[in-house]
Tab-separated table of C-alpha atoms and ligand atoms in Angstrom:
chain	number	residue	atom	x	y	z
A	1338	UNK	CA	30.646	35.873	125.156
A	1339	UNK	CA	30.973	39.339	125.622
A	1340	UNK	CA	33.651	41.753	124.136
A	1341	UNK	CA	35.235	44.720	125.313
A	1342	UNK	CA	38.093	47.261	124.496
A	1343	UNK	CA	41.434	48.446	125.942
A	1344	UNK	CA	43.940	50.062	124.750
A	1345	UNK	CA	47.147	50.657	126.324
A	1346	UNK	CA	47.693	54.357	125.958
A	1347	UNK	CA	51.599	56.178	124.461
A	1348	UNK	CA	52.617	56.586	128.010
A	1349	UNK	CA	52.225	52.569	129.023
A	1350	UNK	CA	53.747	51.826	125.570
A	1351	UNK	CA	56.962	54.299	126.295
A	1352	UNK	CA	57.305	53.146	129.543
A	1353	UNK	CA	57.458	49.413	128.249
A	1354	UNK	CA	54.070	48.208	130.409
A	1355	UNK	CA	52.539	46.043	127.120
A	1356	UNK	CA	53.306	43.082	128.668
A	1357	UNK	CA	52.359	43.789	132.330
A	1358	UNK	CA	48.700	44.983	131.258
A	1359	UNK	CA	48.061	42.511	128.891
A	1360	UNK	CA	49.165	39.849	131.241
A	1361	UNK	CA	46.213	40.801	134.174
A	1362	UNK	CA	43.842	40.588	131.468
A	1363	UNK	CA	45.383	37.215	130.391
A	1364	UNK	CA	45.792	35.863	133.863
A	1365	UNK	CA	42.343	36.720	135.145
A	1366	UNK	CA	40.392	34.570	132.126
A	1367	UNK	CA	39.867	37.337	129.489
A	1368	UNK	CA	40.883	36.246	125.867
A	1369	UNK	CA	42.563	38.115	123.755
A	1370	UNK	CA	41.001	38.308	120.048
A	1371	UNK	CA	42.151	41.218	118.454
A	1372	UNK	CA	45.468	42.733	118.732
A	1373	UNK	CA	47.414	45.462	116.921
A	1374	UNK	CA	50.103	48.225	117.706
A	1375	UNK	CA	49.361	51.684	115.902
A	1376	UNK	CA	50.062	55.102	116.113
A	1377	UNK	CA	46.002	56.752	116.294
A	1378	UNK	CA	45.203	59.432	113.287
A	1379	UNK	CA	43.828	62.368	115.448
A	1380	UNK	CA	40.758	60.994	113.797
A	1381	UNK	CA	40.616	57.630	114.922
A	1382	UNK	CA	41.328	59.090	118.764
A	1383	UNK	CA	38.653	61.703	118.423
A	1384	UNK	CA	36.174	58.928	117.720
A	1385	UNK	CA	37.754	57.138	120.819
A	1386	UNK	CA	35.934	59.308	122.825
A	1387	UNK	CA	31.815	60.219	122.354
A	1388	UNK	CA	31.034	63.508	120.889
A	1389	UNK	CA	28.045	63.970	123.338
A	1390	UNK	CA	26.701	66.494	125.737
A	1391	UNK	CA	26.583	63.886	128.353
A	1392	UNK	CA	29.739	62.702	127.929
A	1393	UNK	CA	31.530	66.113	128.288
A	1394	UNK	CA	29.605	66.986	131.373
A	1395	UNK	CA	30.447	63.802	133.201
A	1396	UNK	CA	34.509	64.567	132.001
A	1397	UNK	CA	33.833	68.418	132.888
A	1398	UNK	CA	31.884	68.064	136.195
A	1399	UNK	CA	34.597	64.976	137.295
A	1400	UNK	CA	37.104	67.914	136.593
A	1401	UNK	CA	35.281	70.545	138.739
A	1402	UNK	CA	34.901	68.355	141.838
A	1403	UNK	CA	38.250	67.415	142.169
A	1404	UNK	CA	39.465	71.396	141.965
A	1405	UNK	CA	36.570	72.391	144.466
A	1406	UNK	CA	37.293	69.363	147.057
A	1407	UNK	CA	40.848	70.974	147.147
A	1408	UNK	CA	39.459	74.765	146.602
A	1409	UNK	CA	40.917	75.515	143.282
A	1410	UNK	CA	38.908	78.033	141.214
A	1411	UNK	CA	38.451	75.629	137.831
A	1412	UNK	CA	37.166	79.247	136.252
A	1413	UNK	CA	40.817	80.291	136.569
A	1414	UNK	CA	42.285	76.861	134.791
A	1415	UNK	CA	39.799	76.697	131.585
A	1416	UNK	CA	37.785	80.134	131.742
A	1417	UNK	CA	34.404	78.937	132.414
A	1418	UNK	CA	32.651	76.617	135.043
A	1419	UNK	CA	30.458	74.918	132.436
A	1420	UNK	CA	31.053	71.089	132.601
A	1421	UNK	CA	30.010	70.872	128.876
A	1422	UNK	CA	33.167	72.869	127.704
A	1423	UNK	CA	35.584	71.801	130.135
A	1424	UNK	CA	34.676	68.766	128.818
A	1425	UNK	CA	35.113	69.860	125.358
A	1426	UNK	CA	38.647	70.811	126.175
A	1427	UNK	CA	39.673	68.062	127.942
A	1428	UNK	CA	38.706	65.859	125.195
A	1429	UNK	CA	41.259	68.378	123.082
A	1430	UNK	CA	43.481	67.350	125.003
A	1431	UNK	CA	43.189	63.667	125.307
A	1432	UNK	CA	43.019	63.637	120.986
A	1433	UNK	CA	46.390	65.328	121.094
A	1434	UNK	CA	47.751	62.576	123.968
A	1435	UNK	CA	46.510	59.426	122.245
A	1436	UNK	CA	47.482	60.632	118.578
A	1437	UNK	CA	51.269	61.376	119.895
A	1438	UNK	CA	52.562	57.973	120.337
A	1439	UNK	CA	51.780	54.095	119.216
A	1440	UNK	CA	49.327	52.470	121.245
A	1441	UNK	CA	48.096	49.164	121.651
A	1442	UNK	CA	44.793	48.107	120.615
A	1443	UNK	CA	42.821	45.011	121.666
A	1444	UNK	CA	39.485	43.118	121.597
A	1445	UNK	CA	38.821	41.127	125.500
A	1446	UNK	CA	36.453	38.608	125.577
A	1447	UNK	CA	34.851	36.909	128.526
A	1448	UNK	CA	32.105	36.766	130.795
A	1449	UNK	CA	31.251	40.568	131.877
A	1450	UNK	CA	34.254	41.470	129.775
A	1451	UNK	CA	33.635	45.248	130.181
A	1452	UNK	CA	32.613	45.249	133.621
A	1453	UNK	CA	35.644	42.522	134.492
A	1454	UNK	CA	38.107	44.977	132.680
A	1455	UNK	CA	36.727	47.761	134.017
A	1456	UNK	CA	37.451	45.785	137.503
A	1457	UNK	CA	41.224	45.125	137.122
A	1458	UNK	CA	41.915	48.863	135.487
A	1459	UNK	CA	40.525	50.743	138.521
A	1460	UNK	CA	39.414	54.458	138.694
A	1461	UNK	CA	39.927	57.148	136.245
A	1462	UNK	CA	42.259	58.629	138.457
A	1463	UNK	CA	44.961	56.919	139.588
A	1464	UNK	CA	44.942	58.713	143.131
A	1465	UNK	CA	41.646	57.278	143.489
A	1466	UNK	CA	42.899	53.807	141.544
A	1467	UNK	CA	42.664	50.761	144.325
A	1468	UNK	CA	46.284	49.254	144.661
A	1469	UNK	CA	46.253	45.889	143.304
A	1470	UNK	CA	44.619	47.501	139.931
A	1471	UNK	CA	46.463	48.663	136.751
A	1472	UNK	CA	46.120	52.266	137.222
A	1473	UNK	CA	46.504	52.060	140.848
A	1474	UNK	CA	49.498	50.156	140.708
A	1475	UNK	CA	50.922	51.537	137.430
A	1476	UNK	CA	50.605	55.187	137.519
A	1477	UNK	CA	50.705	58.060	139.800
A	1478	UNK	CA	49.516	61.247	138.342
A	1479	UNK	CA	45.872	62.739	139.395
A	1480	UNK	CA	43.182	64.501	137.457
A	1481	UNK	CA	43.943	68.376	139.346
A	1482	UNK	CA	47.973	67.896	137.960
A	1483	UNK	CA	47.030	66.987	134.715
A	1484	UNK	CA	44.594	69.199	134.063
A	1485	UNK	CA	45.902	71.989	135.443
A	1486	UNK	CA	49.265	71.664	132.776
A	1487	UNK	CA	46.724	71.844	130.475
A	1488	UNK	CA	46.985	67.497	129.221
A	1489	UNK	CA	44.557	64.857	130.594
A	1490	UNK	CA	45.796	62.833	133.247
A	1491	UNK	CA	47.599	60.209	131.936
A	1492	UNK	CA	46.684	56.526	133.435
A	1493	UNK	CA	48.202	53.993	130.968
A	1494	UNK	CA	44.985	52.225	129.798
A	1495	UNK	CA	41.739	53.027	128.756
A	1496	UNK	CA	38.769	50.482	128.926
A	1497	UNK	CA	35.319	51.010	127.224
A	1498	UNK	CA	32.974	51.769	130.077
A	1499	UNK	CA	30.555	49.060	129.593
A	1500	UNK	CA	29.504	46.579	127.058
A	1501	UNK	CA	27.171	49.148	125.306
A	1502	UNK	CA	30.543	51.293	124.636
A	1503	UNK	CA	32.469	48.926	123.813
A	1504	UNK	CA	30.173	48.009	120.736
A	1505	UNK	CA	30.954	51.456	119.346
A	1506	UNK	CA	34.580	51.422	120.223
A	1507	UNK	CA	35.433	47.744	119.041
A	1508	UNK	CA	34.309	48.988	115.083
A	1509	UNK	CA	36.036	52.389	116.003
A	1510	UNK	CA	39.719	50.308	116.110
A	1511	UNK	CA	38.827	47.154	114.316
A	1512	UNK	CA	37.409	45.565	110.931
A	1513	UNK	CA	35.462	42.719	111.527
A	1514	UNK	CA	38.143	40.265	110.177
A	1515	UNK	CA	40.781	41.096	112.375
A	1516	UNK	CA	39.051	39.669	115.311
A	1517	UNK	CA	39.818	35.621	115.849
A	1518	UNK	CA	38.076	33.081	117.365
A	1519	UNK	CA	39.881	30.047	118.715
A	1520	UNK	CA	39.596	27.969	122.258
A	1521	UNK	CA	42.367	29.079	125.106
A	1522	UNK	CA	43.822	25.539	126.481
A	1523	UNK	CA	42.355	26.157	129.743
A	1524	UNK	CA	39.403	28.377	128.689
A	1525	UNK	CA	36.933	25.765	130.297
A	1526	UNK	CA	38.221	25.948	133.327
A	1527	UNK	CA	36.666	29.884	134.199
A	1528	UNK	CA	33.334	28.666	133.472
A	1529	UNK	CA	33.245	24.432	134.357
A	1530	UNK	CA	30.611	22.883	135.981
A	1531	UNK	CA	30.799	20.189	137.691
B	206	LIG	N1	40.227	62.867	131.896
B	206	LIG	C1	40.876	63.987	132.373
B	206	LIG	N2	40.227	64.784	133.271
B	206	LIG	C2	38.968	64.520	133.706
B	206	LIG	C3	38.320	63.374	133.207
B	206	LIG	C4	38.964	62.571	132.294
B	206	LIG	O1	42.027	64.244	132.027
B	206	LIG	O2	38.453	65.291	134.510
B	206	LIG	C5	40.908	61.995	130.900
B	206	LIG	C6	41.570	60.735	131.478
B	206	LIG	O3	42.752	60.488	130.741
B	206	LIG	C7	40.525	59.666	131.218
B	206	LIG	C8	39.929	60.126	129.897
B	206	LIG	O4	39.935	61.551	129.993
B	206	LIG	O5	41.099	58.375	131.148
B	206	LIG	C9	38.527	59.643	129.583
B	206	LIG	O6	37.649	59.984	130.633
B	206	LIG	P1	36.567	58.942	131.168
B	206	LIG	O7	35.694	59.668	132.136
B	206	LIG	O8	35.927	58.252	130.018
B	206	LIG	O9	37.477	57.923	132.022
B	206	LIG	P2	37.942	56.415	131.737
B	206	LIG	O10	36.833	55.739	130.984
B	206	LIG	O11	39.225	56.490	130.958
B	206	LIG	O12	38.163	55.819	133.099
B	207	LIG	MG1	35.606	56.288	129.404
């Protein structure tokens, strides 16, 4: 089965939403097999997040087309318009946020467990988040308020973005032997035949 990884994020730990987040996951079939509550070196955060090109122009360009849709110069906020290093700040930013505070860790596993988690966490940003999702239901800050007080916007998870990622990320927060196999009760019943 496939694994993926969230992480409840300082701001879902200090406002005491362990249990809620961890209980969608639970309740819609996805098994917990790692677990652990830590407070993130600035190293372990940094390699949270991919140190690539690509990755800070999809963080920097999300960034510029929220200020343009509501015509805010993003030159004025982080001195340039290039996606690459407003990504490169952002993910500053994000190191300094997910270092700050404890955080839980854990390893999902089900079928489509990235996609799945991906599902029940909703959008980025939680303006955008569908109700009925974590971050839509959970938070209420947006990407132009966040970034603009110079911190990323703070949504209360964070999910690997698909099962390739969450390779990467899993060995990132985990040694091999703290993840655990064993059978859920009802785990038969998300996948039975019959
Ligand atoms: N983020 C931000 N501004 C942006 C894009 C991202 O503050 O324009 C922050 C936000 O906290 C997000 C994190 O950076 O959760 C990682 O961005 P990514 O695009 O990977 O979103 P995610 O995978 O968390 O949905
Ligand atoms: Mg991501």
């Amino acid at each position: 089965m496939e694994r993926t990884l969230a992480v409840v994020k300082p701001d879902g730990v200090r406002r005491g939403l362990i249990g809620e987040i961890i209980r969608r996951f639970e309740k819609a079939g996805l098994k917990i097999v790692a677990l652990k509550m830590l407070k993130p070196t600035e190293e372990l955060a940094a390699n949270n997040y991919p140190d690539t090109d690509e990755w800070f122009k999809k963080v920097g360009e999300r960034s510029s087309k929220t200020f343009a849709s509501i015509g805010m110069d993003i030159k004025k906020k982080f001195g340039t318009d290039d996606p690459i290093l407003i990504g490169k700040t952002i993910k500053g930013w994000l190191v300094r946020f997910l270092s700050s505070g404890n955080v839980v860790a854990m390893v999902l596993e089900g079928n489509r467990a990235a996609d799945n988690v991906r599902r029940l966490v909703g959008e980025t940003d939680p303006l955008m988040a569908q109700a009925g999702t974590i971050r839509g239901d959970l938070s209420i800050d947006n990407v132009v308020l966040g970034n603009s007080s110079n911190r990323p916007m703070v949504n209360v998870v964070h999910a690997s973005g698909n099962a390739e990622e969450a390779k990467q990320e899993i060995k990132t927060w985990f040694n091999d032997s703290e993840i655990l196999e064993y059978n859920r009760a009802n785990e038969d019943e998300f996948y039975r035949a019959w």
